[in-house]
Structures are given as structure tokens and as C-alpha cells.
mmCIF file of C-alpha atoms in Angstrom:
data_model
loop_
_atom_site.group_PDB
_atom_site.id
_atom_site.type_symbol
_atom_site.label_atom_id
_atom_site.label_comp_id
_atom_site.label_asym_id
_atom_site.label_seq_id
_atom_site.Cartn_x
_atom_site.Cartn_y
_atom_site.Cartn_z
ATOM 1 C CA ALA A 26 -11.745 272.674 130.644
ATOM 2 C CA HIS A 27 -13.920 275.292 128.959
ATOM 3 C CA SER A 28 -12.518 278.827 128.840
ATOM 4 C CA VAL A 29 -15.733 280.320 130.285
ATOM 5 C CA ASN A 30 -18.245 277.713 131.461
ATOM 6 C CA PRO A 31 -17.705 275.165 134.291
ATOM 7 C CA LEU A 32 -17.091 272.219 131.964
ATOM 8 C CA LYS A 33 -14.567 269.411 131.726
ATOM 9 C CA ILE A 34 -14.135 268.218 128.141
ATOM 10 C CA SER A 35 -12.428 264.972 127.122
ATOM 11 C CA VAL A 36 -11.951 263.840 123.517
ATOM 12 C CA LEU A 37 -11.286 260.182 122.712
ATOM 13 C CA GLU A 38 -9.637 259.586 119.331
ATOM 14 C CA ILE A 39 -9.546 256.106 117.787
ATOM 15 C CA LYS A 40 -7.783 255.264 114.512
ATOM 16 C CA ASN A 41 -7.742 251.866 112.838
ATOM 17 C CA ASP A 42 -4.258 251.404 111.364
ATOM 18 C CA SER A 43 -4.907 247.776 110.432
ATOM 19 C CA ASN A 44 -6.303 246.459 107.143
ATOM 20 C CA ILE A 45 -9.361 244.792 108.678
ATOM 21 C CA ASP A 46 -12.528 245.971 110.399
ATOM 22 C CA THR A 47 -11.884 246.337 114.136
ATOM 23 C CA LYS A 48 -14.522 246.100 116.831
ATOM 24 C CA ILE A 49 -13.817 248.062 119.989
ATOM 25 C CA SER A 50 -15.656 248.832 123.215
ATOM 26 C CA PHE A 51 -14.997 251.952 125.249
ATOM 27 C CA ALA A 52 -16.563 253.645 128.244
ATOM 28 C CA TYR A 53 -16.381 256.845 130.261
ATOM 29 C CA MET A 54 -16.859 256.591 134.016
ATOM 30 C CA ILE A 55 -16.664 259.155 136.797
ATOM 31 C CA ARG A 56 -17.412 258.986 140.527
ATOM 32 C CA PRO A 57 -19.481 262.008 141.648
ATOM 33 C CA VAL A 58 -18.150 262.973 145.101
ATOM 34 C CA MET A 59 -20.017 266.314 145.069
ATOM 35 C CA GLY A 60 -18.598 267.399 148.407
ATOM 36 C CA GLU A 61 -15.452 267.390 150.494
ATOM 37 C CA LYS A 62 -15.123 263.656 151.169
ATOM 38 C CA ALA A 63 -16.449 260.700 149.194
ATOM 39 C CA ASP A 64 -17.414 258.545 152.178
ATOM 40 C CA ALA A 65 -19.480 261.349 153.695
ATOM 41 C CA ASN A 66 -21.473 262.021 150.509
ATOM 42 C CA PHE A 67 -21.904 258.802 148.501
ATOM 43 C CA ALA A 68 -24.975 257.708 150.515
ATOM 44 C CA TYR A 69 -26.797 260.924 149.588
ATOM 45 C CA ILE A 70 -25.993 260.987 145.874
ATOM 46 C CA GLY A 71 -28.628 259.864 143.413
ATOM 47 C CA THR A 72 -28.324 259.495 139.642
ATOM 48 C CA LYS A 73 -30.860 259.553 136.835
ATOM 49 C CA TRP A 74 -30.851 259.254 133.060
ATOM 50 C CA SER A 75 -32.436 262.034 131.017
ATOM 51 C CA ASP A 76 -33.997 260.508 127.896
ATOM 52 C CA LEU A 77 -34.856 263.980 126.619
ATOM 53 C CA ASN A 78 -31.230 265.133 126.391
ATOM 54 C CA CYS A 79 -29.517 261.709 126.452
ATOM 55 C CA MET A 80 -27.404 262.595 129.490
ATOM 56 C CA PHE A 81 -26.552 261.462 133.009
ATOM 57 C CA VAL A 82 -27.584 263.631 135.963
ATOM 58 C CA ALA A 83 -26.324 263.332 139.550
ATOM 59 C CA GLU A 84 -27.505 265.236 142.610
ATOM 60 C CA ASN A 85 -26.371 265.346 146.234
ATOM 61 C CA HIS A 86 -29.324 265.456 148.652
ATOM 62 C CA ARG A 87 -27.272 265.908 151.801
ATOM 63 C CA LYS A 88 -28.739 268.937 153.590
ATOM 64 C CA ASP A 89 -25.403 270.517 154.512
ATOM 65 C CA THR A 90 -23.754 269.847 151.171
ATOM 66 C CA LEU A 91 -21.300 272.383 149.790
ATOM 67 C CA PHE A 92 -22.302 271.275 146.284
ATOM 68 C CA PRO A 93 -25.928 272.360 145.677
ATOM 69 C CA ASP A 94 -25.684 272.152 141.882
ATOM 70 C CA LYS A 95 -26.357 269.079 139.772
ATOM 71 C CA LEU A 96 -23.622 267.223 137.905
ATOM 72 C CA PHE A 97 -24.123 266.338 134.235
ATOM 73 C CA LEU A 98 -22.391 263.937 131.842
ATOM 74 C CA ILE A 99 -23.060 263.843 128.109
ATOM 75 C CA SER A 100 -21.328 262.325 125.092
ATOM 76 C CA SER A 101 -21.240 263.311 121.424
ATOM 77 C CA LEU A 102 -22.007 259.653 120.648
ATOM 78 C CA ALA A 103 -25.274 258.401 122.134
ATOM 79 C CA PRO A 104 -24.397 255.658 124.663
ATOM 80 C CA GLU A 105 -25.618 252.125 124.012
ATOM 81 C CA SER A 106 -25.875 251.460 127.747
ATOM 82 C CA TYR A 107 -25.181 253.104 131.084
ATOM 83 C CA THR A 108 -25.107 252.491 134.824
ATOM 84 C CA GLY A 109 -25.085 254.540 138.007
ATOM 85 C CA ASN A 110 -23.781 251.551 139.995
ATOM 86 C CA TYR A 111 -20.008 251.526 140.514
ATOM 87 C CA ASN A 112 -20.075 247.939 141.776
ATOM 88 C CA GLU A 113 -21.687 246.789 138.533
ATOM 89 C CA PHE A 114 -19.131 248.605 136.388
ATOM 90 C CA ILE A 115 -16.064 247.369 138.285
ATOM 91 C CA GLY A 116 -17.432 243.899 139.111
ATOM 92 C CA LYS A 117 -16.488 241.504 141.898
ATOM 93 C CA LYS A 118 -13.009 240.728 140.569
ATOM 94 C CA GLY A 119 -12.323 243.822 138.503
ATOM 95 C CA CYS A 120 -10.521 247.089 139.189
ATOM 96 C CA VAL A 121 -10.442 250.578 137.693
ATOM 97 C CA ALA A 122 -7.751 249.506 135.196
ATOM 98 C CA PHE A 123 -9.657 246.345 134.217
ATOM 99 C CA PRO A 124 -13.376 246.731 134.987
ATOM 100 C CA GLU A 125 -15.519 243.671 134.378
ATOM 101 C CA ALA A 126 -17.967 245.795 132.389
ATOM 102 C CA MET A 127 -15.328 246.062 129.658
ATOM 103 C CA SER A 128 -14.418 242.381 129.522
ATOM 104 C CA ASP A 129 -16.913 241.463 126.790
ATOM 105 C CA TYR A 130 -17.819 243.279 123.559
ATOM 106 C CA SER A 131 -21.357 241.952 123.625
ATOM 107 C CA SER A 132 -22.166 242.870 127.224
ATOM 108 C CA TYR A 133 -24.358 245.850 128.005
ATOM 109 C CA LEU A 134 -24.613 247.852 131.192
ATOM 110 C CA SER A 135 -27.929 247.453 133.022
ATOM 111 C CA ASP A 136 -29.190 251.046 132.551
ATOM 112 C CA SER A 137 -29.589 251.221 136.340
ATOM 113 C CA CYS A 138 -29.593 254.500 138.217
ATOM 114 C CA GLY A 139 -31.182 256.014 141.286
ATOM 115 C CA TYR A 140 -30.336 255.820 144.980
ATOM 116 C CA GLY A 141 -28.829 253.133 147.185
ATOM 117 C CA PHE A 142 -25.946 252.359 144.831
ATOM 118 C CA ASN A 143 -22.251 252.904 145.266
ATOM 119 C CA PRO A 144 -22.618 255.843 142.856
ATOM 120 C CA CYS A 145 -20.916 256.423 139.533
ATOM 121 C CA MET A 146 -21.798 257.748 136.088
ATOM 122 C CA ALA A 147 -20.705 255.271 133.418
ATOM 123 C CA ILE A 148 -21.617 255.181 129.721
ATOM 124 C CA LYS A 149 -20.498 252.531 127.224
ATOM 125 C CA ASN A 150 -20.323 252.073 123.457
ATOM 126 C CA THR A 151 -19.189 249.345 121.076
ATOM 127 C CA ILE A 152 -18.361 250.310 117.503
ATOM 128 C CA THR A 153 -16.701 248.806 114.423
ATOM 129 C CA VAL A 154 -14.003 250.979 112.845
ATOM 130 C CA LYS A 155 -13.135 250.488 109.163
ATOM 131 C CA PRO A 156 -9.458 250.293 108.045
ATOM 132 C CA GLY A 157 -7.784 253.713 107.904
ATOM 133 C CA ILE A 158 -10.747 255.438 109.529
ATOM 134 C CA SER A 159 -10.542 257.681 112.617
ATOM 135 C CA VAL A 160 -13.372 258.144 115.122
ATOM 136 C CA SER A 161 -13.548 260.906 117.726
ATOM 137 C CA VAL A 162 -15.910 261.060 120.705
ATOM 138 C CA ALA A 163 -16.319 264.038 123.031
ATOM 139 C CA TYR A 164 -17.324 263.613 126.683
ATOM 140 C CA ILE A 165 -18.494 266.664 128.619
ATOM 141 C CA VAL A 166 -18.932 266.941 132.384
ATOM 142 C CA GLY A 167 -20.397 270.069 133.938
ATOM 143 C CA ASN A 168 -22.194 271.383 136.968
ATOM 144 C CA THR A 169 -25.044 273.854 137.097
ATOM 145 C CA ASP A 170 -28.498 274.099 138.642
ATOM 146 C CA ASP A 171 -30.619 272.627 135.823
ATOM 147 C CA GLU A 172 -30.512 270.716 132.526
ATOM 148 C CA ASP A 173 -31.482 273.626 130.302
ATOM 149 C CA THR A 174 -28.615 275.770 131.577
ATOM 150 C CA PHE A 175 -26.159 272.922 131.031
ATOM 151 C CA CYS A 176 -27.437 272.279 127.498
ATOM 152 C CA ARG A 177 -26.978 275.944 126.596
ATOM 153 C CA SER A 178 -23.435 275.929 127.996
ATOM 154 C CA ILE A 179 -22.302 273.033 125.768
ATOM 155 C CA CYS A 180 -23.623 274.341 122.444
ATOM 156 C CA ASP A 181 -20.145 275.300 121.228
ATOM 157 C CA VAL A 182 -18.399 272.061 122.293
ATOM 158 C CA LYS A 183 -20.921 269.294 121.703
ATOM 159 C CA ASN A 184 -19.041 267.703 118.811
ATOM 160 C CA PRO A 185 -15.353 266.635 118.926
ATOM 161 C CA TYR A 186 -14.230 269.172 116.302
ATOM 162 C CA ASP A 187 -15.613 272.134 118.275
ATOM 163 C CA ALA A 188 -14.244 270.644 121.511
ATOM 164 C CA MET A 189 -10.715 270.622 120.057
ATOM 165 C CA LYS A 190 -11.117 274.259 118.983
ATOM 166 C CA GLN A 191 -12.049 275.090 122.560
ATOM 167 C CA LEU A 192 -8.803 273.433 123.674
ATOM 168 C CA SER A 193 -6.862 276.025 121.675
ATOM 169 C CA SER A 194 -8.766 278.824 123.433
ATOM 170 C CA VAL A 195 -8.036 277.309 126.837
ATOM 171 C CA LYS A 196 -4.316 276.960 126.046
ATOM 172 C CA LYS A 197 -4.164 280.632 125.036
ATOM 173 C CA LEU A 198 -6.000 281.674 128.212
ATOM 174 C CA TRP A 199 -3.477 279.871 130.399
ATOM 175 C CA SER A 200 -0.503 280.979 128.316
ATOM 176 C CA ASP A 201 -1.533 284.620 128.710
ATOM 177 C CA LEU A 202 -1.863 284.236 132.489
ATOM 178 C CA LEU A 203 1.186 282.094 133.197
ATOM 179 C CA GLY A 204 3.478 283.962 130.815
ATOM 180 C CA VAL A 205 3.296 287.323 132.584
ATOM 181 C CA ILE A 206 6.456 286.578 134.590
ATOM 182 C CA THR A 207 9.297 284.339 133.423
ATOM 183 C CA VAL A 208 11.972 282.940 135.716
ATOM 184 C CA ASP A 209 15.288 281.686 134.350
ATOM 185 C CA THR A 210 17.617 279.589 136.510
ATOM 186 C CA PRO A 211 20.446 277.138 135.734
ATOM 187 C CA ASP A 212 18.082 274.302 136.761
ATOM 188 C CA ILE A 213 15.805 273.295 133.848
ATOM 189 C CA ALA A 214 13.467 271.314 136.115
ATOM 190 C CA LEU A 215 13.046 274.310 138.415
ATOM 191 C CA ASN A 216 12.251 276.503 135.407
ATOM 192 C CA TYR A 217 9.427 274.176 134.388
ATOM 193 C CA MET A 218 8.026 274.281 137.911
ATOM 194 C CA LEU A 219 8.218 278.067 138.276
ATOM 195 C CA ASN A 220 7.193 278.989 134.726
ATOM 196 C CA GLY A 221 3.726 277.525 134.622
ATOM 197 C CA TRP A 222 3.137 274.474 136.733
ATOM 198 C CA LEU A 223 3.091 275.914 140.267
ATOM 199 C CA LEU A 224 1.056 278.966 139.300
ATOM 200 C CA TYR A 225 -1.339 276.831 137.260
ATOM 201 C CA GLN A 226 -1.791 274.555 140.257
ATOM 202 C CA VAL A 227 -2.667 277.457 142.540
ATOM 203 C CA LYS A 228 -5.196 279.030 140.165
ATOM 204 C CA SER A 229 -6.919 275.937 138.778
ATOM 205 C CA CYS A 230 -6.770 273.754 141.858
ATOM 206 C CA ARG A 231 -6.692 275.847 145.030
ATOM 207 C CA VAL A 232 -8.661 278.893 143.870
ATOM 208 C CA ASP A 233 -11.005 277.758 141.069
ATOM 209 C CA GLY A 234 -11.409 274.083 141.938
ATOM 210 C CA ARG A 235 -11.361 274.460 145.732
ATOM 211 C CA SER A 236 -9.402 271.239 145.858
ATOM 212 C CA ALA A 237 -5.934 269.815 146.337
ATOM 213 C CA PHE A 238 -4.100 266.589 147.098
ATOM 214 C CA TYR A 239 -5.182 265.359 150.546
ATOM 215 C CA GLN A 240 -7.424 268.410 151.012
ATOM 216 C CA SER A 241 -10.510 268.068 148.901
ATOM 217 C CA GLY A 242 -12.259 271.060 150.446
ATOM 218 C CA GLY A 243 -9.642 273.403 149.026
ATOM 219 C CA ALA A 244 -8.883 275.321 152.237
ATOM 220 C CA TYR A 245 -11.477 278.073 151.827
ATOM 221 C CA GLY A 246 -10.688 279.877 155.086
ATOM 222 C CA PHE A 247 -9.525 283.494 154.820
ATOM 223 C CA ARG A 248 -5.928 282.769 155.843
ATOM 224 C CA ASP A 249 -5.664 279.841 153.426
ATOM 225 C CA GLN A 250 -7.078 281.772 150.497
ATOM 226 C CA LEU A 251 -4.888 284.767 151.331
ATOM 227 C CA GLN A 252 -1.788 282.563 151.163
ATOM 228 C CA ASP A 253 -2.850 280.994 147.857
ATOM 229 C CA CYS A 254 -3.740 284.334 146.269
ATOM 230 C CA LEU A 255 -0.334 285.840 146.999
ATOM 231 C CA ALA A 256 1.132 283.641 144.257
ATOM 232 C CA LEU A 257 -1.119 285.437 141.763
ATOM 233 C CA LEU A 258 -0.453 288.962 143.023
ATOM 234 C CA HIS A 259 1.956 289.960 140.251
ATOM 235 C CA VAL A 260 0.102 288.282 137.360
ATOM 236 C CA ASP A 261 -3.518 289.221 138.107
ATOM 237 C CA SER A 262 -3.702 291.807 140.874
ATOM 238 C CA LYS A 263 -7.336 292.763 140.124
ATOM 239 C CA PHE A 264 -8.451 289.176 140.649
ATOM 240 C CA VAL A 265 -6.495 288.917 143.913
ATOM 241 C CA ARG A 266 -8.076 292.089 145.271
ATOM 242 C CA SER A 267 -11.634 291.036 144.387
ATOM 243 C CA HIS A 268 -11.072 287.531 145.774
ATOM 244 C CA ILE A 269 -9.792 288.779 149.126
ATOM 245 C CA LEU A 270 -12.569 291.349 149.497
ATOM 246 C CA MET A 271 -15.186 288.742 148.588
#
């Protein structure tokens, strides 16, 4: 994640440790739910490809959607092909672990997008890596109201090197927040849970992401948010106060 902007950043690193040229295909695929439940929103989600900025754009046209912003996907390496059709990417006999779209080096995705599909945002590349050479590719997902705003927000992370520097900033941000209180017990596993993981889960998932396992809406009622915020009371009291009053 970005330390300031609403971005998810993934960096793929490939190194050829062999002594021959190696051809490899790779893809990045996400399913844009853009709401509380997938089944209730997929029929209203449309995708398009922006040739101007070489990026995927998804939008939910359901009138009562809780996700009015657009969703964007861009890569530091221009994709050779793309699809907004999940059924095409997975195939009739494929699965998420082994999608049919990745079964052949020479195959290209259809560059299909629009409405009426089982929606996804998938981009694919095939490259040849020389012996001893490393290749890094950054993938950035973000949500905002228009393309220009998104493009401005990714200026400092558009290449893999800058994306990795941002990772250091994010780690420091979380370390500063989660390290305010330290709990020491005879149980090492309990220490790991209390010193970081549980608090991180509350802040990133319940409060910021409005999501959780089996509860995609994030429980945004006053009582629910009050309960979640109490875990943050002693590490960021100003945030808790503003969140409750909001």
C-alpha cells in the first residue's frame, strides 16, 4: 500500500539463474467487486482500456453503490494483451491457480472489455530474460474519481525501484503506529498476535478498508466502529476521537 494515496502496489521480480535465455509469461488479474458483495455488483461493473495512459479502468454503475469511484490498474511494463472477461482468462477447464490464459507462451488475450462479462482486469506479458539478468515489474491498483487524479497519485511509484522505496516508507509508518505499546508474555505466538498483527488488522482492514473476513462491508454502523476504534485508543487517540465524531 502507499503511505498516503489509496494505492495497492505489487512488484514482481524475475531472475534468470540459468545459463540460457528463458522465455516466461506472466499476468496480473484482479476481480473488481466495487461493493459489499460480488454477486450483487458484477452485473453492473463495466471495464474499459485507456490507450492514452495504457491502463485498465473499471466502474460500477449500480445506482445504490457504496463505491462511486473508478478502479484503475496500471503496470510499469506496457501489457501485450488484456481482457476484462474473467471467463476468458480462467477458461472452461482452468482455475485461478492454473488459468488457461497462461497455458501457452504464444497466446494473447483478446483485448476485450466493456459490459456483459463476468468482470475482471487482467493484463499479460511474455518476455525473454537473459542469463543472470533480473527483471522487475510494478503493478499499481488504485481508486479515485478520474484518470488524471490517479495518474498524479502514482508519479512517485510508477517504476519498480520507486515502488520498493515506498515499501520502506509504509513499513516505517506501520512500525511507528504498532510499536507504541509492547506486550510481553511467556507465549511467543501470543506476542506476535498482540504486538502488531491484531492492531494492524483493525486499522487496515476494519477501519481503513471497511472490510473483513465474511463481512465485506466492514461493519460501518456506529456501534461496530466504536468497538473497532477502542483497540486504537492508546496508540492514536486523536484519530479515534475524530473517527467517532465523524
